[in-house]
Short mmCIF file of C-alpha atoms and ligand atoms in Angstrom, two decimals:
data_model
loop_
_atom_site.label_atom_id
_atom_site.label_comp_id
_atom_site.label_asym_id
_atom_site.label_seq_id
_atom_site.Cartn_x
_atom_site.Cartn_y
_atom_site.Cartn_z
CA UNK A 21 -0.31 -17.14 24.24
CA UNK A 22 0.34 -14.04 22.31
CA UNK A 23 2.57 -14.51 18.78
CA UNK A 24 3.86 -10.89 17.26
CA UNK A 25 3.82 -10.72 13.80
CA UNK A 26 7.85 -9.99 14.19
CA UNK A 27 10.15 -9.34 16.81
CA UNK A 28 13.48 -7.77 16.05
CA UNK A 29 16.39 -10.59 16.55
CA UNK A 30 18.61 -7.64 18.73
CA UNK A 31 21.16 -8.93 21.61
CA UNK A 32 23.99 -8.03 23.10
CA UNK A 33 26.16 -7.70 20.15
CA UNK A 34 24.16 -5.07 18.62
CA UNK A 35 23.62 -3.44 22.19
CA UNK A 36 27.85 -3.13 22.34
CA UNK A 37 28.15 -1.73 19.13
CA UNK A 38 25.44 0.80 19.39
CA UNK A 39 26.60 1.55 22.33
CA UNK A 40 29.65 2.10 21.52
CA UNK A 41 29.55 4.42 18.68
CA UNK A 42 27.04 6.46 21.19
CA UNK A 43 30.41 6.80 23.16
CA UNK A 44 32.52 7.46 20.08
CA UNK A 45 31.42 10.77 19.86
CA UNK A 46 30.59 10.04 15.98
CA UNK A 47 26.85 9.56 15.26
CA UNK A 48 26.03 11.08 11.68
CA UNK A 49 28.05 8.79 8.60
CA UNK A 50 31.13 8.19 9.17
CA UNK A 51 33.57 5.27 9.55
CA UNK A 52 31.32 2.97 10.43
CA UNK A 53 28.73 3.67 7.43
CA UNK A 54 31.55 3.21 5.11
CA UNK A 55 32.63 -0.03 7.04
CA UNK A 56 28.88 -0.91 6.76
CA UNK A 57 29.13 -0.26 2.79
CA UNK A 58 32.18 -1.82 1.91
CA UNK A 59 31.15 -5.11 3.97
CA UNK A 60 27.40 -5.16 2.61
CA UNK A 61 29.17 -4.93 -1.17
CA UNK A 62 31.56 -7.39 -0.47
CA UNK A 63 28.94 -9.96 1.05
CA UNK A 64 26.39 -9.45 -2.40
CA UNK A 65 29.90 -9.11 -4.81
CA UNK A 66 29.45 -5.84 -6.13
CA UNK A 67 31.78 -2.98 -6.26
CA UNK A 68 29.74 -0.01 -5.14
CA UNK A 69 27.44 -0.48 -1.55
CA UNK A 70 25.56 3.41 -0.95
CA UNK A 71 23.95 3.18 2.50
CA UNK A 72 20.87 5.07 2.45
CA UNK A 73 18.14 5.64 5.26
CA UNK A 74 15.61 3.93 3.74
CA UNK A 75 15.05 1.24 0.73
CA UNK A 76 12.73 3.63 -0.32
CA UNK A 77 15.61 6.35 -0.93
CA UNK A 78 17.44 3.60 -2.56
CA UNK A 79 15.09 2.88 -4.97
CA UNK A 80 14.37 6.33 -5.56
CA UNK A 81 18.21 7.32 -5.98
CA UNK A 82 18.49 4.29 -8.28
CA UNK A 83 16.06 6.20 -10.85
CA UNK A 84 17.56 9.76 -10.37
CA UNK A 85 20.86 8.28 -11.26
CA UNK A 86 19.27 6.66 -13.99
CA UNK A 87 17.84 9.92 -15.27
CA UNK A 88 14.25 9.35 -15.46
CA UNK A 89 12.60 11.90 -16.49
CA UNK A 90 8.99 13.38 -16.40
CA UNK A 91 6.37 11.75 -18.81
CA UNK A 92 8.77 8.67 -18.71
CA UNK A 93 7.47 5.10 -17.67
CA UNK A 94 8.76 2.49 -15.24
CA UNK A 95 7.14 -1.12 -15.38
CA UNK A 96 6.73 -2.12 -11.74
CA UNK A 97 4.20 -5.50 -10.90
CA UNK A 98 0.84 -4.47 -8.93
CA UNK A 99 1.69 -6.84 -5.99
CA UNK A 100 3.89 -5.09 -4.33
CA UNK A 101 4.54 -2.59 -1.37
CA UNK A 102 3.49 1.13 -1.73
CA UNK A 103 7.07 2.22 -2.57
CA UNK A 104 7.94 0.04 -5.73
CA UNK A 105 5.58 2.46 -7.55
CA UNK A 106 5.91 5.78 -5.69
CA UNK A 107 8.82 6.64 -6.56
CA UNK A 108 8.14 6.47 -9.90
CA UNK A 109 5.10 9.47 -9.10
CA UNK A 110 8.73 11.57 -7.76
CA UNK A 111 9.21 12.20 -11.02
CA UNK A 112 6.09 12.97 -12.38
CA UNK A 113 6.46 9.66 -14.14
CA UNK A 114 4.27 7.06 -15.18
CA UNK A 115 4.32 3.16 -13.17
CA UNK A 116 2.84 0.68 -15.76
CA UNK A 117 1.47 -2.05 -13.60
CA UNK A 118 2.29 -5.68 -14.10
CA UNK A 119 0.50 -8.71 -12.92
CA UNK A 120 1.49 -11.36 -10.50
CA UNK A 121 3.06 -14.86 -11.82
CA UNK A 122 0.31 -16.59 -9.43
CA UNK A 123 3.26 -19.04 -7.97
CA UNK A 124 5.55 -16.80 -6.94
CA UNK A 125 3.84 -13.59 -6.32
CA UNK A 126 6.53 -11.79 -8.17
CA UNK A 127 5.75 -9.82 -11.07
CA UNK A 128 5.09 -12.15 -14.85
CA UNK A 129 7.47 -12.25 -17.19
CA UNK A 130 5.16 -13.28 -20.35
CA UNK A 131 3.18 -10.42 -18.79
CA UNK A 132 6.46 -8.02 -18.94
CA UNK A 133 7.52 -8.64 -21.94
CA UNK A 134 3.68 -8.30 -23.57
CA UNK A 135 3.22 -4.56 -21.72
CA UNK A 136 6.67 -3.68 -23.34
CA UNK A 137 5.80 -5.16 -26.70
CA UNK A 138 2.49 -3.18 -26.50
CA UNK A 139 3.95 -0.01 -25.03
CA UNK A 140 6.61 -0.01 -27.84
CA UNK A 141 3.84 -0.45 -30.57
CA UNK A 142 1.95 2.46 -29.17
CA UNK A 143 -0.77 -0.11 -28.07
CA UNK A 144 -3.16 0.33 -25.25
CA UNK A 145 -1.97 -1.19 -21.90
CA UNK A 146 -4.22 -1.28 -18.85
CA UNK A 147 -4.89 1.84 -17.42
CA UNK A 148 -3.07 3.86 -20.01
CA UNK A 149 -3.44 5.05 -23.63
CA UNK A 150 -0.66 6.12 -26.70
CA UNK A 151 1.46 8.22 -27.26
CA UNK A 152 3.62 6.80 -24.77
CA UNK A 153 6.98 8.70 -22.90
CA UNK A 154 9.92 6.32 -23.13
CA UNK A 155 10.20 3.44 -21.29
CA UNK A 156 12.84 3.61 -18.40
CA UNK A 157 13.19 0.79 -15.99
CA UNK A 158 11.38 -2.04 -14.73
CA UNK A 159 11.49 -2.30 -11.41
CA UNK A 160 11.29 -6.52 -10.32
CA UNK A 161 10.25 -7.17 -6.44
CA UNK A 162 10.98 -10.82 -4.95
CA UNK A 163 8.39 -11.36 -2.97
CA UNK A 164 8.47 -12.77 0.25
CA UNK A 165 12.56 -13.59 -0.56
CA UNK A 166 12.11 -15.70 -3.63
CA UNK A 167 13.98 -14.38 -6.16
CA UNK A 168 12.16 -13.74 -9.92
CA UNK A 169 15.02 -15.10 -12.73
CA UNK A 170 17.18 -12.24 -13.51
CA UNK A 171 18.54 -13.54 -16.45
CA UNK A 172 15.03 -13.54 -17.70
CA UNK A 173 14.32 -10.01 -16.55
CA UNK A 174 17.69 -8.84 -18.18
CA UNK A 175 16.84 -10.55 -21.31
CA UNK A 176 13.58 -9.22 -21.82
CA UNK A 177 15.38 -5.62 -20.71
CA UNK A 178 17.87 -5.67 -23.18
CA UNK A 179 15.59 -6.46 -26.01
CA UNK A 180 13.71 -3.44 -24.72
CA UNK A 181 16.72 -1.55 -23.99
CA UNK A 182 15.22 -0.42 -20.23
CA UNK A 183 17.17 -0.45 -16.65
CA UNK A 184 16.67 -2.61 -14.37
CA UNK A 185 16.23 -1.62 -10.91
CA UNK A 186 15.46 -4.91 -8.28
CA UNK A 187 13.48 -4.07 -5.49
CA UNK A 188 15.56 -6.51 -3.03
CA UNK A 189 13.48 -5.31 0.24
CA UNK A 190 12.86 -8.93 0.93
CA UNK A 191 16.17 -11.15 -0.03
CA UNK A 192 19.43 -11.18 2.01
CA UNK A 193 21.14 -13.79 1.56
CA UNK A 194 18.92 -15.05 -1.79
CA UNK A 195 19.98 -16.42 -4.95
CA UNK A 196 19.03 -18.63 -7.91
CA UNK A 197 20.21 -20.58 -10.66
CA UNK A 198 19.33 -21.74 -14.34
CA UNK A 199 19.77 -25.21 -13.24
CA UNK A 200 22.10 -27.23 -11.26
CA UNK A 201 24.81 -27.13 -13.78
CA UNK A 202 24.52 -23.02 -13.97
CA UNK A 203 26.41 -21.29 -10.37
CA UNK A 204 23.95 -19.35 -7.94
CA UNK A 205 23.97 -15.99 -8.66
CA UNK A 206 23.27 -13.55 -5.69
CA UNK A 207 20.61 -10.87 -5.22
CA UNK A 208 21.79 -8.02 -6.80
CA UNK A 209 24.31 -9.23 -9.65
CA UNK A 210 22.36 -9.17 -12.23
CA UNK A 211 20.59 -6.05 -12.25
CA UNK A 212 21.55 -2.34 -12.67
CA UNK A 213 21.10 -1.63 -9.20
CA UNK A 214 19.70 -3.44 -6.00
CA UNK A 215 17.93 -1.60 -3.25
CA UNK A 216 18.05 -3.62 0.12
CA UNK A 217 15.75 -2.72 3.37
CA UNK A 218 16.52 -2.53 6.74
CA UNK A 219 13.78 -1.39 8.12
CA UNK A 220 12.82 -3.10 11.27
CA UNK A 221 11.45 -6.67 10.03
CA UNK A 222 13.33 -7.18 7.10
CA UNK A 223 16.14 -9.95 6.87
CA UNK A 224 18.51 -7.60 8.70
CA UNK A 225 17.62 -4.31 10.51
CA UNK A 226 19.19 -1.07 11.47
CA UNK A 227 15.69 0.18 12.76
CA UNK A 228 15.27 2.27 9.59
CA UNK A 229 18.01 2.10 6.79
CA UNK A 230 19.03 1.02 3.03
CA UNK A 231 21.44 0.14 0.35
CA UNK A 232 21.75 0.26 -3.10
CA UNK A 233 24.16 -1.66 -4.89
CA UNK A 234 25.37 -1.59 -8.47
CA UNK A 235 28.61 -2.51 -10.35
CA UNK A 236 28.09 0.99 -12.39
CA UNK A 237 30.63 3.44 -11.04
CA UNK A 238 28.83 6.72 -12.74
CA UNK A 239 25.38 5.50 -10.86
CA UNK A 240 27.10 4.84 -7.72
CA UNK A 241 28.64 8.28 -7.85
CA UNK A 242 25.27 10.00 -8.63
CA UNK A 243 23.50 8.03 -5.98
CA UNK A 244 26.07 8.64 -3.47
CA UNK A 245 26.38 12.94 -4.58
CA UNK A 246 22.20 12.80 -4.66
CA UNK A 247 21.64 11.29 -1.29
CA UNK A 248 23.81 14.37 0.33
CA UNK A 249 21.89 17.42 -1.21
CA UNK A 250 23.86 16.72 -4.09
CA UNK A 251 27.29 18.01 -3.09
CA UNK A 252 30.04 16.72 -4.87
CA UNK A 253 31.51 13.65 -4.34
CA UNK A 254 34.46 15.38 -1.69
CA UNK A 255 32.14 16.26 0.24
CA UNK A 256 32.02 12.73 1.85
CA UNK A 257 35.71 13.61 3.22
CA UNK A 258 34.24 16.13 5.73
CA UNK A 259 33.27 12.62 7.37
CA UNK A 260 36.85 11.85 7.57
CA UNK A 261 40.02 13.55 9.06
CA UNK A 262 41.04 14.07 5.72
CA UNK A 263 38.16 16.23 5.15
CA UNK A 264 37.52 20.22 5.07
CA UNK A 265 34.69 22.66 5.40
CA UNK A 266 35.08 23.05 1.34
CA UNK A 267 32.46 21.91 -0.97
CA UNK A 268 30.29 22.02 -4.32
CA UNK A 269 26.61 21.55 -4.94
CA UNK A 270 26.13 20.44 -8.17
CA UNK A 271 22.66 19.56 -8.20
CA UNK A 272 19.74 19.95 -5.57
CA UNK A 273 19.80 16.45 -3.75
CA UNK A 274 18.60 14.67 -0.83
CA UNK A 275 18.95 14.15 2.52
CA UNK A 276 18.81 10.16 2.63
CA UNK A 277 22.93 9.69 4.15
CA UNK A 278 22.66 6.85 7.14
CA UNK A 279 23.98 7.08 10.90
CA UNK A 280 26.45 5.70 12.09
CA UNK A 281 24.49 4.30 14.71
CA UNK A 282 22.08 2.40 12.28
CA UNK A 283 25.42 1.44 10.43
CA UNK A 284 26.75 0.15 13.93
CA UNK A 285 23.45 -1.99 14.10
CA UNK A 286 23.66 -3.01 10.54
CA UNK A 287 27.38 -4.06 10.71
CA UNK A 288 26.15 -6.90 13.53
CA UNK A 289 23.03 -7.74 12.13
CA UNK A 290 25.19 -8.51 8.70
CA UNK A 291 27.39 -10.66 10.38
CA UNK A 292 24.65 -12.64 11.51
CA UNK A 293 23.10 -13.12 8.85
CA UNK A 294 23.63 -16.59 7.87
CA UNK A 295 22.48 -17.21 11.35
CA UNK A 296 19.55 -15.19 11.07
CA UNK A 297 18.95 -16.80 7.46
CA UNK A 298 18.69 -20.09 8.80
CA UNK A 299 16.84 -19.54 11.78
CA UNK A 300 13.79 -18.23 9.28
CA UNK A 301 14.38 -21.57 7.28
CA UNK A 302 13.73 -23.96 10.00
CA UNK A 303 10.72 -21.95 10.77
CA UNK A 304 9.57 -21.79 7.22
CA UNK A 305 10.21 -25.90 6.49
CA UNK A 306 8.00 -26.63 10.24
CA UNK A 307 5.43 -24.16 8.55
CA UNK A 308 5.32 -26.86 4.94
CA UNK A 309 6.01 -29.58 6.98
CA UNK A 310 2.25 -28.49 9.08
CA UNK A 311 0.26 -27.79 6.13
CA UNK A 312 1.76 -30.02 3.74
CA UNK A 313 -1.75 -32.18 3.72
CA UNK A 314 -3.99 -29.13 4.55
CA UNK A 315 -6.43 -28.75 2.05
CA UNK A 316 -7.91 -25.86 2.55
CA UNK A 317 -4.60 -23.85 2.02
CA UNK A 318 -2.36 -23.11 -0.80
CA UNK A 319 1.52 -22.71 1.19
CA UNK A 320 3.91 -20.62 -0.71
CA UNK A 321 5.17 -22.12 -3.77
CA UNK A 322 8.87 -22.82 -3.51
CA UNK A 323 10.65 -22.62 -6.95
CA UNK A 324 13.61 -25.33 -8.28
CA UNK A 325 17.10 -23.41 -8.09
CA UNK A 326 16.17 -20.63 -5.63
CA UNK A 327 17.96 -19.91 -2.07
CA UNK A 328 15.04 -18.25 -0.47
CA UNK A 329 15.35 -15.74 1.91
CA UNK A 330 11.99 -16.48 3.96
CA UNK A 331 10.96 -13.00 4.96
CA UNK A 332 7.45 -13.74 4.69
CA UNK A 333 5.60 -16.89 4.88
CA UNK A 334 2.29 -16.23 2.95
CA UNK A 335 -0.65 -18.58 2.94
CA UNK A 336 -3.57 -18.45 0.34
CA UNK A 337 -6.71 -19.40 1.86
CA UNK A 338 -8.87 -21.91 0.06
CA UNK A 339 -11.75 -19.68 0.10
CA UNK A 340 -14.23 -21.35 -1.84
CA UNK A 341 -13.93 -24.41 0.76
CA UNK A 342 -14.19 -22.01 3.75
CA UNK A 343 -17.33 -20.11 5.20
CA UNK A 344 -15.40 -17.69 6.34
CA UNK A 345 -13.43 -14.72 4.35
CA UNK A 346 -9.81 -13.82 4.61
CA UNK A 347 -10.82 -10.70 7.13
CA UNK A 348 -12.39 -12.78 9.29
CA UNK A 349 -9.43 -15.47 8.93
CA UNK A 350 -7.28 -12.75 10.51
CA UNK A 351 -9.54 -11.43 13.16
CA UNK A 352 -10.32 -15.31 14.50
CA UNK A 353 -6.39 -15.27 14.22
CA UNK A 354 -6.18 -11.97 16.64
CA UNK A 355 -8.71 -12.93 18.95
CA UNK A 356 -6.58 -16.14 19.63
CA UNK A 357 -3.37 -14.07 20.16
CA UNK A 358 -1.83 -14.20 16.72
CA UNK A 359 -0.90 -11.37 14.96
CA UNK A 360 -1.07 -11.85 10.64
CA UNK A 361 -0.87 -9.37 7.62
CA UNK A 362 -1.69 -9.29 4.20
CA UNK A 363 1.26 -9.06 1.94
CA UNK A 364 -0.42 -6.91 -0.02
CA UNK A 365 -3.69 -4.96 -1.55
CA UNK A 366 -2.69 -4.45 -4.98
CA UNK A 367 -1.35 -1.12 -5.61
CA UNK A 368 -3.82 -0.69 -9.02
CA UNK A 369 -6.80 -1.01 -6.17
CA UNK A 370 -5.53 1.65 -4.08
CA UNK A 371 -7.35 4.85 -4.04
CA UNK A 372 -4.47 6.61 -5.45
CA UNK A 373 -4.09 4.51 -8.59
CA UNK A 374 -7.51 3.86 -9.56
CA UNK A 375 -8.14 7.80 -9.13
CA UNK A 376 -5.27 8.23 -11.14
CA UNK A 377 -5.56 5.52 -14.00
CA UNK A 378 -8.87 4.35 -13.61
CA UNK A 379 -8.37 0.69 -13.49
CA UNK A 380 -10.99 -2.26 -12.45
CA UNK A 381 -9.79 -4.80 -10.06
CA UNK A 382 -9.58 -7.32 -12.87
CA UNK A 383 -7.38 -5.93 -15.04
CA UNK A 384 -5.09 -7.82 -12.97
CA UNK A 385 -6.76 -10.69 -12.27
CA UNK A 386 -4.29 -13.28 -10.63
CA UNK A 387 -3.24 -10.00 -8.17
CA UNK A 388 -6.73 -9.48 -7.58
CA UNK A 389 -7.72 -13.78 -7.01
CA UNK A 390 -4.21 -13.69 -4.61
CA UNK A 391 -5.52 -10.29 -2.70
CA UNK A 392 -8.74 -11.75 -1.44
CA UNK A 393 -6.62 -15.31 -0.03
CA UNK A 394 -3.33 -13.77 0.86
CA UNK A 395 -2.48 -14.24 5.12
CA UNK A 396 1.16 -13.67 6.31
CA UNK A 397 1.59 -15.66 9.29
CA UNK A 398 4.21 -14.87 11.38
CA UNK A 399 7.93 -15.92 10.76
CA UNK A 400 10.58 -14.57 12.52
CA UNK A 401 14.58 -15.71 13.41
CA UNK A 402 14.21 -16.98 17.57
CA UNK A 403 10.51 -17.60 16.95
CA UNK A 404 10.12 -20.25 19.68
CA UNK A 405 8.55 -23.61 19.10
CA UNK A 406 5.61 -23.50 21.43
CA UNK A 407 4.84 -20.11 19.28
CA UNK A 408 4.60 -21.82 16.18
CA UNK A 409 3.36 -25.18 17.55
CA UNK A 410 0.36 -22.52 18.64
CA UNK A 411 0.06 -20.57 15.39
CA UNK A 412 0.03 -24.12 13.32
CA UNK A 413 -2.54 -25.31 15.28
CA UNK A 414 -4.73 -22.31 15.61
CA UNK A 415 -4.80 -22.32 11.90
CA UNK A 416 -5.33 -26.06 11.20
CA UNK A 417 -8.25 -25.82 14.03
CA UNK A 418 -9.92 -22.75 12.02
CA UNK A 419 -9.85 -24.43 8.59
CA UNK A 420 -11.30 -26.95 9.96
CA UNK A 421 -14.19 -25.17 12.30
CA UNK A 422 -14.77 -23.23 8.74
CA UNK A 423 -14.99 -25.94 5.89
CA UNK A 424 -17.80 -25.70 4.35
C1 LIG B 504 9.71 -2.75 3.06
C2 LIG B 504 9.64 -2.61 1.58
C3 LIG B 504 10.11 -1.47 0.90
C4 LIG B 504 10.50 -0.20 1.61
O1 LIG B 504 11.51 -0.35 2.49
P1 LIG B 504 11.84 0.90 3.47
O2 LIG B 504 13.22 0.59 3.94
O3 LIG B 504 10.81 0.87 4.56
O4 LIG B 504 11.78 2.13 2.65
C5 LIG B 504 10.12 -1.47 -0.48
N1 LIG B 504 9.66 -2.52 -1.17
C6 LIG B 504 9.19 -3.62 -0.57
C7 LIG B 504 8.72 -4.76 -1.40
C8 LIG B 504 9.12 -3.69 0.82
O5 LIG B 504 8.59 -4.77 1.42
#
C-alpha cells in the first residue's frame, strides 16, 4: 500500500466553481477575490482580509506596511519554514533567531522576552553583536496548528514596543484561551497582522495563494496598494465596472494580487472548512490513541485551552532507545510505501544562516535535540482508515524491530 504524505481534499464543488469562473470570462482578481476576502475576514473576525498569492507575500507585505527598514531586526524562532526569516533578508534586515519551547515547537517566550531584554541593553545575542538597529517585529509561527499564547506574545511586544506579525501558515480554524473562564480567541485577533497559506497542503488550498489579515486600516491599505506595484488604492476599481484605465503609482510595489480562479477554489475550500477541520482531528486522535503506550516515541504535545488545527502530526523519535537514526526512520518508512517529512532543519543550521551569522548548532539547543527526532507522518482530511491502520502499524513494527 502506498500512503502520500498529502493529498489535496478537491471534489466536485471546487471542480464547479473553478470551472465556472474559467467560463466567466474573469480570471485575474476580481469579484470573486473580493468575495474570497470579505468571507475569509468575516470567518477569523477581522475587518481587513488582503488575498495575496502566497503566505510568503503576506508576510512580506505585513513588514513593508510596517515600515521595516534596512539594519532593522525582526525576532523570528529557528524552527520554522524558510520564509518566516526570509523576508526579513528583503529588507536587508536582520532575523534574530529564537529557540523552540520543546512542547510545542513554537518559538519560547522566556526565550523572547530574554533576546529583547538583551538586544535592548546592547547585549550580545547569538549570532549577533551591539550596536543593534531597532527592533521591529517578532514574527510567532504555530507550529503544526497549535497556537503559541498571543496574549503572551502581545505582552512581551508591548513592553518592547515591537509589531507583531503571526505566521498563521498552519492554523485555520485554531484558537486558544487563558483558561476555561477566558472566551477562545481566533488565529489572527490578537496580532498586528496574520498571514494565512494556501498553498497546496495547508488547512485549505487554492493551489498557491495567501491572506493577511489585520484590524489596522492604514496597514491594510499599504498591503493592499503594495501587492499591485503599488498603485493607489483606485486602482482596485479597474477590477470592477466601476473602474477606469486611470491610475497613480505611489510607490514601486509588487506583483503578489490573487486569481480569481484560486479565489474560486479558496471560496469552497473555506466553506468546508469545519469539515475539513474535523476530518484532520479524527485522524490526529487515532494517531494518540496508537502511540499513546509507545515508548519509543514522544507524540505531539497537545496544550490545555488550544483548538488545534492538526496540519501536521509530528513524532519525536526516542533515539537513544532506537538503533536506528531519524534518516533511516524515514527511508524504512519509504521503502514500505509511506511517505514522511521533517518539519523542519532549523533555519540557524542552514547554509545561508550559519554563512551569514556564524552560529553552532547548539546555540539553539532544544531546536537542534527536536531536529535530529522530528518525523511528520502523514495526516490528511479523507485519509482512509486502512491508510492509517498501515502507517500506525508500520511505525509500531519499526520501533520495535529497532529497540535497542
Ligand atoms: C507553508 C509555510 C509558509 C509559506 O507559505 P506559502 O504560501 O508557500 O508562501 C510560511 N510559513 C510556514 C510556517 C509554512 O509552513
Amino acid at each position: 500500500m502506498q500512503v502520500p504524505f498529502f493529498r489535496p481534499s478537491v471534489g466536485e464543488a471546487e471542480i464547479e466553481a473553478v470551472t465556472q469562473c474559467l467560463r466567466s470570462g474573469w480570471l485575474t482578481t476580481g469579484r470573486l477575490t473580493k468575495d474570497f476576502e470579505a468571507r475569509f475576514a468575516e470567518t477569523i473576525g477581522v475587518k481587513h482580509a488582503v488575498a495575496v498569492n502566497s503566505c510568503t507575500a503576506a508576510l512580506h507585505l505585513a513588514l513593508e506596511s510596517l515600515g521595516l527598514q534596512r539594519g532593522e531586526l525582526v525576532v523570528v524562532p529557528t524552527m520554522t519554514f524558510a520564509a518566516t526569516a526570509e523576508v526579513v533578508r528583503y529588507f536587508d534586515a536582520t532575523p534574530v533567531f529564537v529557540d523552540a519551547d520543546p512542547r510545542t515547537l513554537c518559538l519560547d517566550l522566556q526565550q523572547l522576552e530574554s533576546t529583547l531584554s538583551a538586544l535592548r541593553a546592547e547585549r550580545p545575542v547569538a549570532g549577533l553583536k551591539p550596536p543593534y538597529g531597532r527592533v521591529r517585529a517578532v514574527i510567532p509561527m504555530h507550529y503544526g496548528g497549535q497556537m503559541v499564547d498571543l496574549d503572551a506574545v502581545a505582552r512581551i511586544a508591548r513592553a518592547f514596543d515591537v509589531a507583531v506579525v503571526e505566521d498563521a501558515a498552519h492554523t485555520l480554524p485554531a484558537s486558544y484561551r487563558t483558561d476555561e473562564t477566558t472566551p477562545w480567541i481566533s488565529v489572527g485577533q490578537r496580532s498586528d497582522v496574520a498571514c494565512f497559506s494556501f498553498y497546496a497542503n495547508k488547512c485549505i488550498t487554492t493551489g498557491e495563494g495567501g491572506m493577511a489579515v489585520t484590524d489596522r486600516e492604514d496597514l491594510a491599505e499599504r498591503m493592499r496598494i503594495m501587492s499591485l506595484h503599488g498603485m493607489s488604492k483606485d486602482a482596485w476599481k479597474r477590477f470592477t465596472n466601476a473602474g477606469s484605465w486611470q491610475y497613480e503609482i505611489v510607490a514601486p510595489g509588487f506583483k503578489y494580487n490573487l486569481t480569481d480562479i484560486a479565489s474560486a477554489l479558496g471560496l469552497t475550500q473555506l466553506n468546508r472548512a469545519q469539515e475539513l477541520w474535523r476530518d484532520r482531528i479524527r485522524v490526529a486522535r487515532r494517531y494518540l490513541d496508537a502511540f499513546a503506550n509507545e515508548p519509543n516515541l514522544l507524540p505531539p504535545v497537545e496544550l490545555a485551552n488550544r483548538q488545534h488545527s492538526w496540519h501536521l502530526f509530528q513524532i519525536q523519535l526516542q533515539t537513544e532507545r532506537l538503533n536506528i537514526d531519524r534518516a533511516e526512520f524515514i527511508q524504512e518508512l519509504k521503502e514500505r510505501g509511506i511517505s514522511a517529512s521533517v518539519h523542519w532543519m532549523p533555519l540557524h543550521m542552514q547554509p545561508y544562516y550559519v554563512k551569514l551569522f556564524g552560529y553552532a548548532p547548539e546555540e539553539f539547543p532544544n531546536a537542534n535535540a527536536a531536529w535530529q527526532r522530528l518525523v511528520s507522518l502523514p495526516i490528511f482530511p479523507g485519509m482512509t482508515e486502512a491508510e492509517q491502520e498501515h502507517v500506525i502499524d508500520t511505525v509500531s513494527q519499526l520501533l520495535k524491530r529497532h529497540a535497542r
